mmCIF file of C-alpha atoms in Angstrom:
data_model
loop_
_atom_site.group_PDB
_atom_site.id
_atom_site.type_symbol
_atom_site.label_atom_id
_atom_site.label_comp_id
_atom_site.label_asym_id
_atom_site.label_seq_id
_atom_site.Cartn_x
_atom_site.Cartn_y
_atom_site.Cartn_z
ATOM 1 C CA MET A 1 -33.700 41.988 6.799
ATOM 2 C CA ASP A 2 -33.651 38.630 4.647
ATOM 3 C CA LYS A 3 -30.397 39.043 3.064
ATOM 4 C CA THR A 4 -28.810 39.057 6.828
ATOM 5 C CA THR A 5 -30.950 36.550 7.789
ATOM 6 C CA ALA A 6 -30.037 33.770 5.188
ATOM 7 C CA ALA A 7 -26.082 35.166 6.389
ATOM 8 C CA SER A 8 -26.157 34.735 9.180
ATOM 9 C CA LYS A 9 -27.776 30.909 8.564
ATOM 10 C CA ARG A 10 -24.896 31.179 6.376
ATOM 11 C CA TRP A 11 -22.456 31.332 9.433
ATOM 12 C CA LYS A 12 -23.654 29.436 11.550
ATOM 13 C CA LYS A 13 -23.825 26.368 9.196
ATOM 14 C CA THR A 14 -20.361 27.227 8.682
ATOM 15 C CA GLY A 15 -19.669 27.142 12.513
ATOM 16 C CA LEU A 16 -20.855 23.470 12.557
ATOM 17 C CA VAL A 17 -18.924 22.249 10.021
ATOM 18 C CA LEU A 18 -15.795 24.056 11.763
ATOM 19 C CA LEU A 19 -17.073 22.802 14.715
ATOM 20 C CA PHE A 20 -16.634 19.357 14.057
ATOM 21 C CA VAL A 21 -13.085 19.446 11.481
ATOM 22 C CA LEU A 22 -10.799 21.933 13.009
ATOM 23 C CA PRO A 23 -9.855 18.976 16.200
ATOM 24 C CA ALA A 24 -9.867 16.758 13.458
ATOM 25 C CA LEU A 25 -7.518 19.269 11.475
ATOM 26 C CA PHE A 26 -5.558 20.063 14.735
ATOM 27 C CA PHE A 27 -4.981 16.154 15.649
ATOM 28 C CA TYR A 28 -3.609 15.970 12.025
ATOM 29 C CA GLY A 29 -1.674 18.780 11.778
ATOM 30 C CA THR A 30 0.248 17.475 14.617
ATOM 31 C CA PHE A 31 0.568 14.069 14.339
ATOM 32 C CA ASN A 32 1.092 14.416 10.351
ATOM 33 C CA LEU A 33 2.302 17.986 9.310
ATOM 34 C CA LEU A 34 4.849 18.436 12.292
ATOM 35 C CA GLY A 35 6.481 15.343 11.873
ATOM 36 C CA ILE A 36 7.134 15.539 8.605
ATOM 37 C CA ALA A 37 8.742 19.304 9.299
ATOM 38 C CA ARG A 38 11.018 17.887 12.098
ATOM 39 C CA THR A 39 11.941 14.375 9.856
ATOM 40 C CA PHE A 40 13.135 17.382 7.680
ATOM 41 C CA TYR A 41 14.642 18.923 10.519
ATOM 42 C CA TYR A 42 16.539 16.109 12.239
ATOM 43 C CA SER A 43 17.321 15.437 8.436
ATOM 44 C CA THR A 44 19.998 18.024 9.062
ATOM 45 C CA MET A 45 21.227 17.172 12.561
ATOM 46 C CA ASP A 46 24.731 14.361 13.330
ATOM 47 C CA TRP A 47 21.390 12.981 16.094
ATOM 48 C CA LYS A 48 22.108 9.306 18.123
ATOM 49 C CA GLY A 49 18.307 9.747 19.594
ATOM 50 C CA ILE A 50 19.528 8.947 22.476
ATOM 51 C CA SER A 51 20.677 12.455 23.604
ATOM 52 C CA ALA A 52 20.094 15.339 23.216
ATOM 53 C CA ASN A 53 22.603 16.930 21.469
ATOM 54 C CA LYS A 54 22.216 17.442 18.049
ATOM 55 C CA THR A 55 24.744 18.712 15.767
ATOM 56 C CA PHE A 56 23.458 20.739 12.600
ATOM 57 C CA ILE A 57 25.141 18.999 9.356
ATOM 58 C CA GLY A 58 22.958 20.809 6.954
ATOM 59 C CA LEU A 59 23.070 18.333 3.726
ATOM 60 C CA SER A 60 25.252 15.795 4.373
ATOM 61 C CA ASN A 61 22.908 13.243 4.967
ATOM 62 C CA TYR A 62 21.436 13.813 2.591
ATOM 63 C CA VAL A 63 24.493 13.129 0.373
ATOM 64 C CA ALA A 64 25.823 10.027 2.134
ATOM 65 C CA VAL A 65 22.424 8.531 1.301
ATOM 66 C CA ALA A 66 22.293 9.245 -1.689
ATOM 67 C CA LYS A 67 25.230 7.098 -2.320
ATOM 68 C CA ASP A 68 24.365 4.354 -0.199
ATOM 69 C CA MET A 69 24.028 1.417 -2.004
ATOM 70 C CA SER A 70 22.395 -0.381 0.952
ATOM 71 C CA PHE A 71 19.520 2.362 0.501
ATOM 72 C CA TRP A 72 19.320 2.096 -3.404
ATOM 73 C CA ASN A 73 19.243 -2.065 -3.191
ATOM 74 C CA SER A 74 16.179 -1.276 -0.209
ATOM 75 C CA LEU A 75 14.455 1.339 -2.943
ATOM 76 C CA LYS A 76 14.851 -1.476 -5.784
ATOM 77 C CA ASN A 77 12.984 -4.040 -3.858
ATOM 78 C CA ASN A 78 10.280 -1.148 -2.782
ATOM 79 C CA LEU A 79 9.892 -0.854 -6.602
ATOM 80 C CA ILE A 80 9.496 -4.475 -7.281
ATOM 81 C CA LEU A 81 6.276 -4.828 -4.781
ATOM 82 C CA VAL A 82 4.735 -1.613 -6.853
ATOM 83 C CA ILE A 83 5.262 -3.588 -9.865
ATOM 84 C CA VAL A 84 3.050 -6.441 -7.937
ATOM 85 C CA SER A 85 0.661 -4.997 -6.116
ATOM 86 C CA MET A 86 0.232 -3.315 -9.403
ATOM 87 C CA PHE A 87 0.084 -6.627 -12.615
ATOM 88 C CA ILE A 88 -1.218 -8.697 -9.714
ATOM 89 C CA GLN A 89 -3.001 -7.611 -7.231
ATOM 90 C CA MET A 90 -5.099 -5.162 -8.561
ATOM 91 C CA PRO A 91 -6.132 -7.334 -11.597
ATOM 92 C CA GLY A 92 -6.645 -10.101 -8.479
ATOM 93 C CA ALA A 93 -8.757 -7.864 -6.804
ATOM 94 C CA LEU A 94 -10.781 -6.725 -9.436
ATOM 95 C CA LEU A 95 -11.285 -10.100 -10.790
ATOM 96 C CA LEU A 96 -12.507 -11.445 -7.250
ATOM 97 C CA ALA A 97 -14.582 -8.045 -7.051
ATOM 98 C CA LEU A 98 -16.819 -9.141 -10.218
ATOM 99 C CA LEU A 99 -16.940 -12.868 -9.367
ATOM 100 C CA ILE A 100 -18.589 -11.722 -5.846
ATOM 101 C CA ASN A 101 -20.479 -8.889 -7.990
ATOM 102 C CA SER A 102 -22.223 -11.510 -10.083
ATOM 103 C CA LYS A 103 -25.624 -13.312 -9.901
ATOM 104 C CA ILE A 104 -23.798 -16.677 -9.356
ATOM 105 C CA ARG A 105 -25.106 -18.660 -5.845
ATOM 106 C CA PHE A 106 -23.417 -18.828 -2.201
ATOM 107 C CA THR A 107 -22.164 -15.258 -2.763
ATOM 108 C CA LYS A 108 -21.625 -13.683 0.846
ATOM 109 C CA PHE A 109 -20.128 -16.818 1.585
ATOM 110 C CA PHE A 110 -16.993 -16.258 -1.042
ATOM 111 C CA ARG A 111 -16.894 -13.139 0.272
ATOM 112 C CA THR A 112 -16.252 -13.685 3.797
ATOM 113 C CA VAL A 113 -13.882 -15.822 2.835
ATOM 114 C CA PHE A 114 -12.319 -13.840 0.562
ATOM 115 C CA PHE A 115 -12.349 -11.422 3.121
ATOM 116 C CA MET A 116 -10.763 -13.309 5.372
ATOM 117 C CA PRO A 117 -6.933 -12.207 5.015
ATOM 118 C CA MET A 118 -8.070 -8.782 6.153
ATOM 119 C CA LEU A 119 -9.065 -9.575 9.239
ATOM 120 C CA LEU A 120 -5.758 -11.165 10.578
ATOM 121 C CA SER A 121 -2.883 -9.227 12.091
ATOM 122 C CA THR A 122 0.047 -8.106 10.201
ATOM 123 C CA VAL A 123 1.732 -10.582 12.834
ATOM 124 C CA ALA A 124 -0.712 -12.962 13.190
ATOM 125 C CA THR A 125 -0.033 -13.338 8.992
ATOM 126 C CA GLY A 126 4.194 -13.204 8.877
ATOM 127 C CA ILE A 127 3.321 -16.282 11.703
ATOM 128 C CA MET A 128 1.439 -18.481 10.028
ATOM 129 C CA TRP A 129 2.892 -18.056 6.365
ATOM 130 C CA ILE A 130 6.496 -18.516 7.930
ATOM 131 C CA LEU A 131 5.454 -21.931 9.850
ATOM 132 C CA PHE A 132 3.502 -22.782 6.360
ATOM 133 C CA TYR A 133 7.426 -22.044 4.899
ATOM 134 C CA ASP A 134 8.767 -23.777 7.279
ATOM 135 C CA PRO A 135 11.346 -26.537 5.444
ATOM 136 C CA ASN A 136 11.815 -28.663 8.205
ATOM 137 C CA PHE A 137 7.836 -29.572 8.972
ATOM 138 C CA GLY A 138 5.959 -26.929 7.273
ATOM 139 C CA LEU A 139 3.195 -27.744 4.820
ATOM 140 C CA LEU A 140 4.402 -27.251 1.608
ATOM 141 C CA ALA A 141 8.316 -28.504 2.245
ATOM 142 C CA LYS A 142 6.061 -31.384 3.208
ATOM 143 C CA LEU A 143 4.179 -31.426 -0.200
ATOM 144 C CA ILE A 144 6.718 -30.809 -2.081
ATOM 145 C CA LYS A 145 8.697 -33.775 -0.728
ATOM 146 C CA ALA A 146 5.861 -36.224 -0.925
ATOM 147 C CA LEU A 147 5.508 -35.196 -4.445
ATOM 148 C CA HIS A 148 9.189 -35.664 -4.680
ATOM 149 C CA ILE A 149 10.028 -31.852 -6.817
ATOM 150 C CA PRO A 150 13.425 -31.070 -7.107
ATOM 151 C CA MET A 151 12.846 -27.133 -5.372
ATOM 152 C CA SER A 152 14.768 -25.466 -2.693
ATOM 153 C CA THR A 153 12.207 -25.897 0.696
ATOM 154 C CA ALA A 154 14.385 -22.650 2.177
ATOM 155 C CA PHE A 155 11.996 -20.417 1.503
ATOM 156 C CA LEU A 156 12.768 -17.295 3.235
ATOM 157 C CA GLN A 157 15.980 -17.652 2.639
ATOM 158 C CA GLY A 158 18.512 -15.958 -0.776
ATOM 159 C CA GLY A 159 16.284 -15.348 -3.952
ATOM 160 C CA SER A 160 13.425 -17.225 -2.338
ATOM 161 C CA ALA A 161 13.233 -15.051 -0.152
ATOM 162 C CA LEU A 162 11.723 -12.199 -1.347
ATOM 163 C CA PRO A 163 8.910 -13.669 -4.072
ATOM 164 C CA SER A 164 7.709 -16.166 -1.426
ATOM 165 C CA ILE A 165 7.034 -12.727 0.706
ATOM 166 C CA LEU A 166 5.685 -11.262 -1.853
ATOM 167 C CA LEU A 167 3.226 -13.798 -2.753
ATOM 168 C CA VAL A 168 1.892 -13.529 1.599
ATOM 169 C CA ILE A 169 0.981 -9.686 0.736
ATOM 170 C CA CYS A 170 -0.983 -10.306 -2.033
ATOM 171 C CA TRP A 171 -2.796 -13.066 -0.411
ATOM 172 C CA GLN A 172 -3.424 -10.403 2.650
ATOM 173 C CA PHE A 173 -4.292 -7.645 0.233
ATOM 174 C CA ILE A 174 -6.033 -8.537 -2.494
ATOM 175 C CA PRO A 175 -9.211 -8.557 -0.336
ATOM 176 C CA TYR A 176 -8.848 -4.872 0.881
ATOM 177 C CA TYR A 177 -8.612 -3.913 -3.442
ATOM 178 C CA MET A 178 -11.001 -6.227 -4.007
ATOM 179 C CA ILE A 179 -13.908 -4.736 -1.781
ATOM 180 C CA ILE A 180 -13.245 -1.453 -2.671
ATOM 181 C CA PHE A 181 -14.002 -2.714 -6.422
ATOM 182 C CA LYS A 182 -16.854 -4.093 -5.399
ATOM 183 C CA ALA A 183 -18.240 -0.473 -4.179
ATOM 184 C CA GLY A 184 -16.748 0.731 -7.903
ATOM 185 C CA LEU A 185 -19.254 -1.902 -9.523
ATOM 186 C CA THR A 186 -21.832 -1.177 -7.445
ATOM 187 C CA ASN A 187 -22.139 2.734 -8.597
ATOM 188 C CA VAL A 188 -21.810 0.953 -12.211
ATOM 189 C CA PRO A 189 -26.329 1.545 -13.637
ATOM 190 C CA GLU A 190 -27.548 -1.674 -14.388
ATOM 191 C CA GLU A 191 -30.141 -0.134 -16.968
ATOM 192 C CA LEU A 192 -26.923 -0.039 -19.302
ATOM 193 C CA TYR A 193 -25.731 -3.825 -18.961
ATOM 194 C CA GLU A 194 -29.861 -4.101 -19.827
ATOM 195 C CA ALA A 195 -29.253 -1.511 -22.568
ATOM 196 C CA ALA A 196 -26.229 -2.894 -24.632
ATOM 197 C CA ARG A 197 -27.933 -7.000 -24.124
ATOM 198 C CA ILE A 198 -30.270 -5.456 -25.826
ATOM 199 C CA ASP A 199 -28.193 -4.498 -28.508
ATOM 200 C CA GLY A 200 -26.595 -8.091 -28.621
ATOM 201 C CA ALA A 201 -22.990 -7.117 -26.143
ATOM 202 C CA ASN A 202 -21.171 -9.798 -24.943
ATOM 203 C CA SER A 203 -20.703 -10.378 -21.439
ATOM 204 C CA TRP A 204 -16.192 -9.431 -22.639
ATOM 205 C CA GLN A 205 -18.169 -6.163 -24.482
ATOM 206 C CA CYS A 206 -19.687 -5.163 -21.972
ATOM 207 C CA PHE A 207 -16.565 -5.285 -19.517
ATOM 208 C CA THR A 208 -14.714 -3.491 -22.231
ATOM 209 C CA ASN A 209 -17.442 -0.950 -23.057
ATOM 210 C CA ILE A 210 -18.997 -0.290 -19.870
ATOM 211 C CA THR A 211 -17.556 -1.297 -16.381
ATOM 212 C CA LEU A 212 -13.670 -1.065 -17.266
ATOM 213 C CA PRO A 213 -14.509 2.585 -18.110
ATOM 214 C CA LEU A 214 -17.015 3.552 -15.508
ATOM 215 C CA ILE A 215 -14.966 2.128 -12.935
ATOM 216 C CA VAL A 216 -11.313 4.395 -13.848
ATOM 217 C CA PRO A 217 -11.541 6.566 -10.666
ATOM 218 C CA THR A 218 -11.547 3.608 -8.303
ATOM 219 C CA MET A 219 -8.684 1.842 -10.320
ATOM 220 C CA ARG A 220 -6.438 5.536 -10.051
ATOM 221 C CA THR A 221 -7.603 4.964 -6.238
ATOM 222 C CA SER A 222 -7.019 1.623 -5.177
ATOM 223 C CA ALA A 223 -3.940 2.468 -7.935
ATOM 224 C CA VAL A 224 -1.956 5.165 -5.704
ATOM 225 C CA LEU A 225 -2.861 3.260 -2.250
ATOM 226 C CA GLN A 226 -0.835 0.363 -3.126
ATOM 227 C CA LEU A 227 1.936 2.931 -4.508
ATOM 228 C CA VAL A 228 2.161 4.686 -1.944
ATOM 229 C CA GLY A 229 1.933 2.034 0.555
ATOM 230 C CA SER A 230 3.770 -0.479 -1.056
ATOM 231 C CA LEU A 231 6.838 2.892 -1.283
ATOM 232 C CA LYS A 232 6.658 2.764 2.842
ATOM 233 C CA TYR A 233 5.725 -0.923 2.836
ATOM 234 C CA PHE A 234 6.916 -2.633 6.874
ATOM 235 C CA ASP A 235 5.336 -4.606 8.512
ATOM 236 C CA LEU A 236 5.402 -7.978 6.889
ATOM 237 C CA PHE A 237 9.141 -7.522 5.660
ATOM 238 C CA TYR A 238 10.245 -7.600 9.615
ATOM 239 C CA VAL A 239 7.866 -10.194 10.783
ATOM 240 C CA MET A 240 8.890 -12.999 8.092
ATOM 241 C CA MET A 241 12.631 -12.201 8.297
ATOM 242 C CA GLY A 242 12.599 -12.348 11.500
ATOM 243 C CA GLY A 243 13.133 -8.243 12.542
ATOM 244 C CA ALA A 244 16.465 -8.496 10.397
ATOM 245 C CA PRO A 245 16.321 -8.924 6.475
ATOM 246 C CA ASN A 246 18.519 -9.337 4.159
ATOM 247 C CA ALA A 247 20.121 -7.209 1.247
ATOM 248 C CA SER A 248 17.524 -9.236 -0.871
ATOM 249 C CA THR A 249 14.559 -8.108 1.646
ATOM 250 C CA GLU A 250 15.713 -5.317 2.460
ATOM 251 C CA LEU A 251 13.077 -2.272 2.153
ATOM 252 C CA MET A 252 13.839 1.114 3.033
ATOM 253 C CA ALA A 253 10.978 1.852 5.710
ATOM 254 C CA THR A 254 13.236 -1.798 7.480
ATOM 255 C CA TYR A 255 16.594 0.405 6.611
ATOM 256 C CA MET A 256 15.576 3.347 8.498
ATOM 257 C CA TYR A 257 15.023 1.799 10.706
ATOM 258 C CA LYS A 258 17.918 -0.662 11.782
ATOM 259 C CA LYS A 259 19.618 2.558 10.885
ATOM 260 C CA GLY A 260 17.969 4.327 13.774
ATOM 261 C CA PHE A 261 16.799 1.852 16.239
ATOM 262 C CA THR A 262 19.528 -0.786 16.122
ATOM 263 C CA GLU A 263 22.611 1.373 14.465
ATOM 264 C CA PHE A 264 21.787 4.460 16.951
ATOM 265 C CA GLN A 265 22.235 7.286 13.519
ATOM 266 C CA MET A 266 18.717 8.817 13.840
ATOM 267 C CA GLY A 267 19.418 11.843 11.810
ATOM 268 C CA TYR A 268 20.384 9.649 8.842
ATOM 269 C CA ALA A 269 17.462 7.402 9.521
ATOM 270 C CA SER A 270 15.490 10.842 9.092
ATOM 271 C CA THR A 271 17.388 11.218 6.414
ATOM 272 C CA ILE A 272 16.017 7.965 4.437
ATOM 273 C CA ALA A 273 12.362 8.653 6.237
ATOM 274 C CA ALA A 274 12.764 12.304 4.070
ATOM 275 C CA TYR A 275 13.648 10.743 0.990
ATOM 276 C CA MET A 276 11.117 7.308 1.524
ATOM 277 C CA PHE A 277 8.771 11.321 1.571
ATOM 278 C CA LEU A 278 9.904 13.240 -1.411
ATOM 279 C CA ILE A 279 9.817 9.543 -3.596
ATOM 280 C CA CYS A 280 6.101 8.798 -2.810
ATOM 281 C CA PHE A 281 5.260 12.144 -3.257
ATOM 282 C CA ALA A 282 6.599 12.628 -6.500
ATOM 283 C CA PHE A 283 5.610 9.587 -7.915
ATOM 284 C CA ALA A 284 2.006 10.047 -6.818
ATOM 285 C CA CYS A 285 2.057 13.573 -8.110
ATOM 286 C CA VAL A 286 3.299 12.338 -11.551
ATOM 287 C CA PHE A 287 0.810 9.136 -11.769
ATOM 288 C CA LEU A 288 -2.093 11.184 -10.662
ATOM 289 C CA TYR A 289 -1.566 14.249 -13.652
ATOM 290 C CA ALA A 290 -0.297 11.369 -16.036
ATOM 291 C CA THR A 291 -4.292 9.265 -15.303
ATOM 292 C CA SER A 292 -5.660 12.948 -15.038
ATOM 293 C CA ARG A 293 -4.413 13.660 -18.735
ATOM 294 C CA LYS A 294 -5.420 10.635 -19.710
ATOM 295 C CA GLY A 295 -8.951 10.809 -18.728
ATOM 296 C CA ASP A 296 -8.818 14.503 -20.086
ATOM 297 C CA LYS A 297 -8.324 13.023 -23.022
ATOM 298 C CA ALA A 298 -10.591 10.663 -23.015
#
């Protein structure tokens, strides 16, 4: 009788959990998994996207994209964004997280100021920085001219465009990862630092021997988010380049948009989206496997 009652309670608990989880799974499956499946379906079609007429062409689009140098150039720009995210955003975010996690005065003020870039929409951020970069009346251009620095003020043209936009992305997203690192630092027991200080450890030794090892899971999560986010990034490049990124600022997502909604090659654009999915999935799997192996060895 007791076993029957316990089993009944378990089923009721499971049913309650499913009641809340199934709607979310339904929407996830409808808008994500079904969307991915339809993307791969359209990638095998010659379709303009504005008519119901579709022609099955197999893997022809995949071959065409693999031979498309513009696609490989856009992938190169995405990889540059990945490198910048890993080696500038992550250290910068960790540094700010350590600062607001310390016992210095005005911590709440610094936390608010550092997080402000994340409160702005991407469009507002893009417009603000376009005005800042403007070669005629922008603040940066005026400063350069006032200091008589011999350099071009065309920051969003030619080879200067990519690093200029990357700077804005770092400014916008470092606060986001700062909050993630702050959450990780909060979970580090204070008793470990106290014991280390009693043993004579300095701040650097506490950081390298206590803080870093204990926030590795947080760093891994941040790295995966940065990796995937950088490979599928779109909006700020689109806004700051006026909806028409050139070769030096073209990303896979902007190239996909151009092919699908400007040139009306929806089948080709779906193939680019399929490549993006496969590349993101492969990079994330390899990264997680490599970092988990290192964690096991440690």
